[in-house]
PDB file of C-alpha atoms in Angstrom:
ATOM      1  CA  UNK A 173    -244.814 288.957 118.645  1.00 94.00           C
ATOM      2  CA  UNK A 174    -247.856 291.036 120.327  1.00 96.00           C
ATOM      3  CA  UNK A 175    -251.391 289.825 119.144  1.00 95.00           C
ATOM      4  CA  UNK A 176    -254.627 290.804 119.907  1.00 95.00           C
ATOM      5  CA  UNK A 177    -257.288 288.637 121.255  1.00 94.00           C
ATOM      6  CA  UNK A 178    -258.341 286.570 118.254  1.00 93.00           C
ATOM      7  CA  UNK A 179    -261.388 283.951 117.969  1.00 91.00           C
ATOM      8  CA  UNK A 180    -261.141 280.236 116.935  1.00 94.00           C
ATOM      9  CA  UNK A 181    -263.567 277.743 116.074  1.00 93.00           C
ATOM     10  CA  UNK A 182    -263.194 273.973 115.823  1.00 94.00           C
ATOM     11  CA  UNK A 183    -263.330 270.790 117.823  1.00 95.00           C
ATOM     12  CA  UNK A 184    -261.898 269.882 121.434  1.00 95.00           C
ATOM     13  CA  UNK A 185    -261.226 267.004 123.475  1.00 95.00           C
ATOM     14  CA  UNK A 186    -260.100 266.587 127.295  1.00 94.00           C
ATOM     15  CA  UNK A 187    -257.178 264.329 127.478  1.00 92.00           C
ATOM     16  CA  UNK A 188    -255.336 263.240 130.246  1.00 88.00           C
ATOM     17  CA  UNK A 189    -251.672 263.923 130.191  1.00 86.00           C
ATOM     18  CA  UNK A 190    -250.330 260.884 132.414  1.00 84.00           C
ATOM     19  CA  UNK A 191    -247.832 258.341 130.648  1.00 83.00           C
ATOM     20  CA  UNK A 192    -248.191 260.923 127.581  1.00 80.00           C
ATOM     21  CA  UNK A 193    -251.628 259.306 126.584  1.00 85.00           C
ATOM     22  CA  UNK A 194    -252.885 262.963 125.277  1.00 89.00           C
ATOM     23  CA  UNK A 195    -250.147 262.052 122.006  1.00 88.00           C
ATOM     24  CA  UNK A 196    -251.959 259.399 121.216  1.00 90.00           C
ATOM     25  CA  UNK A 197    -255.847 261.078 121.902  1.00 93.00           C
ATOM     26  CA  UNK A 198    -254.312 263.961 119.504  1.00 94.00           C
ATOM     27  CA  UNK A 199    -253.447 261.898 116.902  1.00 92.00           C
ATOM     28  CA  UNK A 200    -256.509 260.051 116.916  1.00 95.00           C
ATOM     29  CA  UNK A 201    -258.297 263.212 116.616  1.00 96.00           C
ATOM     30  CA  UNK A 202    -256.836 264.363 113.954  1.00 96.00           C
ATOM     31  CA  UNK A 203    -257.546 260.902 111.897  1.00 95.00           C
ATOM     32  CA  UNK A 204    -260.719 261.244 112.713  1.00 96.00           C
ATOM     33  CA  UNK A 205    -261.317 264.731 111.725  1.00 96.00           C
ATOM     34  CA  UNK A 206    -259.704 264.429 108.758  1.00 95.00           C
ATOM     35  CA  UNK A 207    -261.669 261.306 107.742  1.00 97.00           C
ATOM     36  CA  UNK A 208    -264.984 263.056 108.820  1.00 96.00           C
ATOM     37  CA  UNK A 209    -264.757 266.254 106.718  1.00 94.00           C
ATOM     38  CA  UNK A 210    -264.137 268.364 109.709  1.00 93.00           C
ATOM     39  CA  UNK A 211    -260.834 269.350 108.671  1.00 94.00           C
ATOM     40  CA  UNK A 212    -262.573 270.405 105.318  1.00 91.00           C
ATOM     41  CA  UNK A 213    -264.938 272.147 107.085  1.00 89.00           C
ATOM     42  CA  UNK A 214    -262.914 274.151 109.334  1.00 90.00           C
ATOM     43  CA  UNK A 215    -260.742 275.216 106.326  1.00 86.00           C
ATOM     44  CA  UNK A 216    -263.477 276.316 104.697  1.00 84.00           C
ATOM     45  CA  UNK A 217    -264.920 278.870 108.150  1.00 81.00           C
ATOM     46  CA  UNK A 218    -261.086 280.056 108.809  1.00 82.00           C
ATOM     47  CA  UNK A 219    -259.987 283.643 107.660  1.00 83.00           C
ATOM     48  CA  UNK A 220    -257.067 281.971 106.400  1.00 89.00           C
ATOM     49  CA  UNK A 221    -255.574 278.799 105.221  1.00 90.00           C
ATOM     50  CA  UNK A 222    -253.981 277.662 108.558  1.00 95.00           C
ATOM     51  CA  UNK A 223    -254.964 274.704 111.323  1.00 96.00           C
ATOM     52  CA  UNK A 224    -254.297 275.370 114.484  1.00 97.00           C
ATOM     53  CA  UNK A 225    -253.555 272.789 117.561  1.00 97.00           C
ATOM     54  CA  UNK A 226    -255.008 274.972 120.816  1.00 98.00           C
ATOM     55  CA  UNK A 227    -253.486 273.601 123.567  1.00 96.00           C
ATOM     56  CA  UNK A 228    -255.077 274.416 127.138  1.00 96.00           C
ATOM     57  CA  UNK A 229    -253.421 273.271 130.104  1.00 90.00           C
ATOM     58  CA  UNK A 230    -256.035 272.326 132.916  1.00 86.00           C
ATOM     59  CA  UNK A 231    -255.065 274.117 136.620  1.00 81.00           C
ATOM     60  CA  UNK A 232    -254.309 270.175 137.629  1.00 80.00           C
ATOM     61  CA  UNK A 233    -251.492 269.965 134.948  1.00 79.00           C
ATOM     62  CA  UNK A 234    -252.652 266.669 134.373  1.00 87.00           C
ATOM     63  CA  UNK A 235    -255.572 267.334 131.690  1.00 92.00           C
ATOM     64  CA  UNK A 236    -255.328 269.460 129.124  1.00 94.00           C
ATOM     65  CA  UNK A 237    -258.102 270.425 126.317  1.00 95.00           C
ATOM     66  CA  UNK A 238    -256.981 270.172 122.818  1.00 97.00           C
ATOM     67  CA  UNK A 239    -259.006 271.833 120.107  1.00 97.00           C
ATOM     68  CA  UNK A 240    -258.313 271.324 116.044  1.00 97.00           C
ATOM     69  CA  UNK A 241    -259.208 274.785 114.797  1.00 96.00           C
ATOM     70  CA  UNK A 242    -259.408 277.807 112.798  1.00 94.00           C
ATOM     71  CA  UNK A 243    -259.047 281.558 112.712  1.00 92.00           C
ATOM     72  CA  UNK A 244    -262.955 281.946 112.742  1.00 86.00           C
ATOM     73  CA  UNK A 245    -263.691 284.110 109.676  1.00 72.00           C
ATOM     74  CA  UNK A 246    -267.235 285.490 109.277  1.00 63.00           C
ATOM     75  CA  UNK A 247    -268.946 281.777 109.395  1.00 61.00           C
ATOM     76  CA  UNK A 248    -267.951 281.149 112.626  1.00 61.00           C
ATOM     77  CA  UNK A 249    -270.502 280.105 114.543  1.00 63.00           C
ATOM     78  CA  UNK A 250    -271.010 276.595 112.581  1.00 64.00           C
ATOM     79  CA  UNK A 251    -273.325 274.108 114.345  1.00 67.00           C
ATOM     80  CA  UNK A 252    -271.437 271.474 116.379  1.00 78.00           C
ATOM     81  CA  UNK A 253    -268.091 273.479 116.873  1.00 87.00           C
ATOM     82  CA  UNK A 254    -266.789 275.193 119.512  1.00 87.00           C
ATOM     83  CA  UNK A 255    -266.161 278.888 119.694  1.00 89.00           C
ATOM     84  CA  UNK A 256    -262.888 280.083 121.715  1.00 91.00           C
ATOM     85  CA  UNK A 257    -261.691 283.392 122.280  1.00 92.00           C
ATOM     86  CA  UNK A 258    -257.830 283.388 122.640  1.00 96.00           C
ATOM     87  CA  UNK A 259    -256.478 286.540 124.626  1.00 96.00           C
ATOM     88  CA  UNK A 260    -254.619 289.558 123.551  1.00 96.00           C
ATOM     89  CA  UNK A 261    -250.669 288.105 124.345  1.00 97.00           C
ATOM     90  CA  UNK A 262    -247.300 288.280 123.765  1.00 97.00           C
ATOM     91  CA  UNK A 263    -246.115 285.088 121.843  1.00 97.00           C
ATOM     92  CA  UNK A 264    -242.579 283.461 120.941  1.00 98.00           C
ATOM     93  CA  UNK A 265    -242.270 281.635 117.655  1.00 98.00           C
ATOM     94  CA  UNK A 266    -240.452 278.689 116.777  1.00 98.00           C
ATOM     95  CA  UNK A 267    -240.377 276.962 113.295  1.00 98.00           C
ATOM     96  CA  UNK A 268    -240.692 273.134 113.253  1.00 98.00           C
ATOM     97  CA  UNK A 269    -239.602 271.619 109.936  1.00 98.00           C
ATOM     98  CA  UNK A 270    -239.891 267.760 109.445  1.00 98.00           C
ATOM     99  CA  UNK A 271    -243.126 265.219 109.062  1.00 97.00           C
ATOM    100  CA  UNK A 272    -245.584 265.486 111.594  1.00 93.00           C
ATOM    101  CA  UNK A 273    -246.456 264.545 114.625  1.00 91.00           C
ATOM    102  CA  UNK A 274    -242.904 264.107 115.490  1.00 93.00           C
ATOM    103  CA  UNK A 275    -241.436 267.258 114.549  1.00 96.00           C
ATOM    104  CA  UNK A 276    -243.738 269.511 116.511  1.00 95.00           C
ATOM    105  CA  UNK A 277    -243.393 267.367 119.691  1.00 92.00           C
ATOM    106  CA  UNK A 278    -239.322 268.088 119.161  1.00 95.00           C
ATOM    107  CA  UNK A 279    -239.951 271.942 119.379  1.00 97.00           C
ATOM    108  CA  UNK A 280    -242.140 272.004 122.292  1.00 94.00           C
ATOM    109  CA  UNK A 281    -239.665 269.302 123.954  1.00 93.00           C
ATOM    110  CA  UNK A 282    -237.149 271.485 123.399  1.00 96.00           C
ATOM    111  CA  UNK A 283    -239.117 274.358 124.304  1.00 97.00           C
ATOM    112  CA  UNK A 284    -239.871 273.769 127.957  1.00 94.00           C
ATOM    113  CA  UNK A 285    -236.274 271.801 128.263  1.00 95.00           C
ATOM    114  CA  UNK A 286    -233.959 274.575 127.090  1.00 96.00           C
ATOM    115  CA  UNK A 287    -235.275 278.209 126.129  1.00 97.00           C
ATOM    116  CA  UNK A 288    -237.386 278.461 129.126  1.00 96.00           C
ATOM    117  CA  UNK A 289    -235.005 277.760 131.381  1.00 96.00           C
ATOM    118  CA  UNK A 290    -232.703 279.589 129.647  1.00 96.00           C
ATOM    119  CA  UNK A 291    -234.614 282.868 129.385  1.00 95.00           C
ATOM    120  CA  UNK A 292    -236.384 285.130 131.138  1.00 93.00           C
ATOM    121  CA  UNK A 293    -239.423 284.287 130.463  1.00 96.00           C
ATOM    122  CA  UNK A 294    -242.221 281.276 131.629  1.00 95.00           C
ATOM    123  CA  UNK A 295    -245.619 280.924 129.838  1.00 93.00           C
ATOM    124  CA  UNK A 296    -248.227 283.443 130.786  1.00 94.00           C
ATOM    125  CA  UNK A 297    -251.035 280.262 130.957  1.00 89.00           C
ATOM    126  CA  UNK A 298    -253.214 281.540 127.946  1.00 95.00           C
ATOM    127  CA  UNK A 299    -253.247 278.310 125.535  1.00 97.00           C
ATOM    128  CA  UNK A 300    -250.426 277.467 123.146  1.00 97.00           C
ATOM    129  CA  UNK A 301    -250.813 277.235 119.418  1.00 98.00           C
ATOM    130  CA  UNK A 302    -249.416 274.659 116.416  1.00 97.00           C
ATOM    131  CA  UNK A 303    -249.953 276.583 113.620  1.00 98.00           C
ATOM    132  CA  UNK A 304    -250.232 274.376 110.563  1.00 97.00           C
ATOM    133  CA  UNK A 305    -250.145 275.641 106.992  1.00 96.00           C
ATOM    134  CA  UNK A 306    -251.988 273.533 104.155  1.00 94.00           C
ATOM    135  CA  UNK A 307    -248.942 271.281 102.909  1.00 94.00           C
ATOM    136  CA  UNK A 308    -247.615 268.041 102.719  1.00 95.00           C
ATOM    137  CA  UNK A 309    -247.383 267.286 106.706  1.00 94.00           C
ATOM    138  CA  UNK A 310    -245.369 264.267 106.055  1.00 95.00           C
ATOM    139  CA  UNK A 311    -242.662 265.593 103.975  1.00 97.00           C
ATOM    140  CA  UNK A 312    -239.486 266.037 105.612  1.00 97.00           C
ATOM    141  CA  UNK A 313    -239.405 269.705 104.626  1.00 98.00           C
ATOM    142  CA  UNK A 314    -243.324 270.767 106.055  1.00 98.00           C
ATOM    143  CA  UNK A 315    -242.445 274.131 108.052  1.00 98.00           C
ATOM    144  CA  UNK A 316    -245.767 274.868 110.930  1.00 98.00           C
ATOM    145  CA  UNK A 317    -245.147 276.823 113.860  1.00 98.00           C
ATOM    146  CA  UNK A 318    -245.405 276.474 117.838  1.00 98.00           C
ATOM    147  CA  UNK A 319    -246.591 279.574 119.739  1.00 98.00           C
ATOM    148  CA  UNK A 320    -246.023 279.829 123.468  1.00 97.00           C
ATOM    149  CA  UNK A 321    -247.436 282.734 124.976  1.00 98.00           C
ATOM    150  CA  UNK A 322    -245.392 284.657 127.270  1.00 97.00           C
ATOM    151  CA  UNK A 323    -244.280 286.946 129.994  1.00 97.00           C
ATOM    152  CA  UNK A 324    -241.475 288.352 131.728  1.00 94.00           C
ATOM    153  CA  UNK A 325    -240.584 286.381 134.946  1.00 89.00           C
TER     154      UNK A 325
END
């Protein structure tokens, strides 16, 4: 799917990505935003329902910022959030159905282990989204989506 450049607001953290440490830095997050109000918050600035995971890999491939977010509606710039533009791209979809965080970690294995290397396409290096709709995110039928931005190779 094309998609213009689109803004997001929310809250980031720099994890490292050694001995897959940032899966348990995410998680955290997450706890803590939801037991904060942030999660509340952000729902209430997006131009839609959604959460988004941004995922930005640093040039070292060993850190990576990850920001818990929203499609920043006209409220955007709250105090104490930060404001990201995500570029105009070209994105592949893939539904994850199944409790989270386990089911979305499946796709992306999957992902970077079998369609990319199967395809003829690698990731253009703008950030990747998990798109999470409001829902029950531990039921075994809660449907989000990953979004990998692409190009040709």
């Amino acid at each position: 799917m094309e998609k213009e450049a689109f803004t997001v607001v929310g809250k980031s953290i720099q994890v490292t990505c050694q001995n897959g440490e940032q899966s348990q830095h995410i998680h955290k997050l997450w706890q803590e935003c939801h037991r904060d109000g942030t999660i509340a918050k952000l729902a209430s600035l997006g131009a839609d329902e959604n959460l988004l995971g941004v995922v930005e890999m640093q040039p070292d491939n060993e850190t990576m910022t990850y920001t818990i977010a929203s499609i920043a509606g006209p409220e955007a710039a709250a105090e104490g959030f930060a404001v990201k533009t995500i570029p105009a791209s070209t994105w592949a979809i893939f539904a994850s159905v199944g409790p989270l965080p386990g089911a979305i970690q499946s796709v992306f294995g999957r992902i970077f282990q079998e369609w990319f290397p199967a395809t003829g396409y690698e990731i253009s290096g703008a950030p990747e989204l998990e798109v999470y709709p409001p829902g029950d995110t531990t039921a075994e039928d809660y449907r989000c989506e990953a979004w990998v931005p692409i190009v040709k190779k």
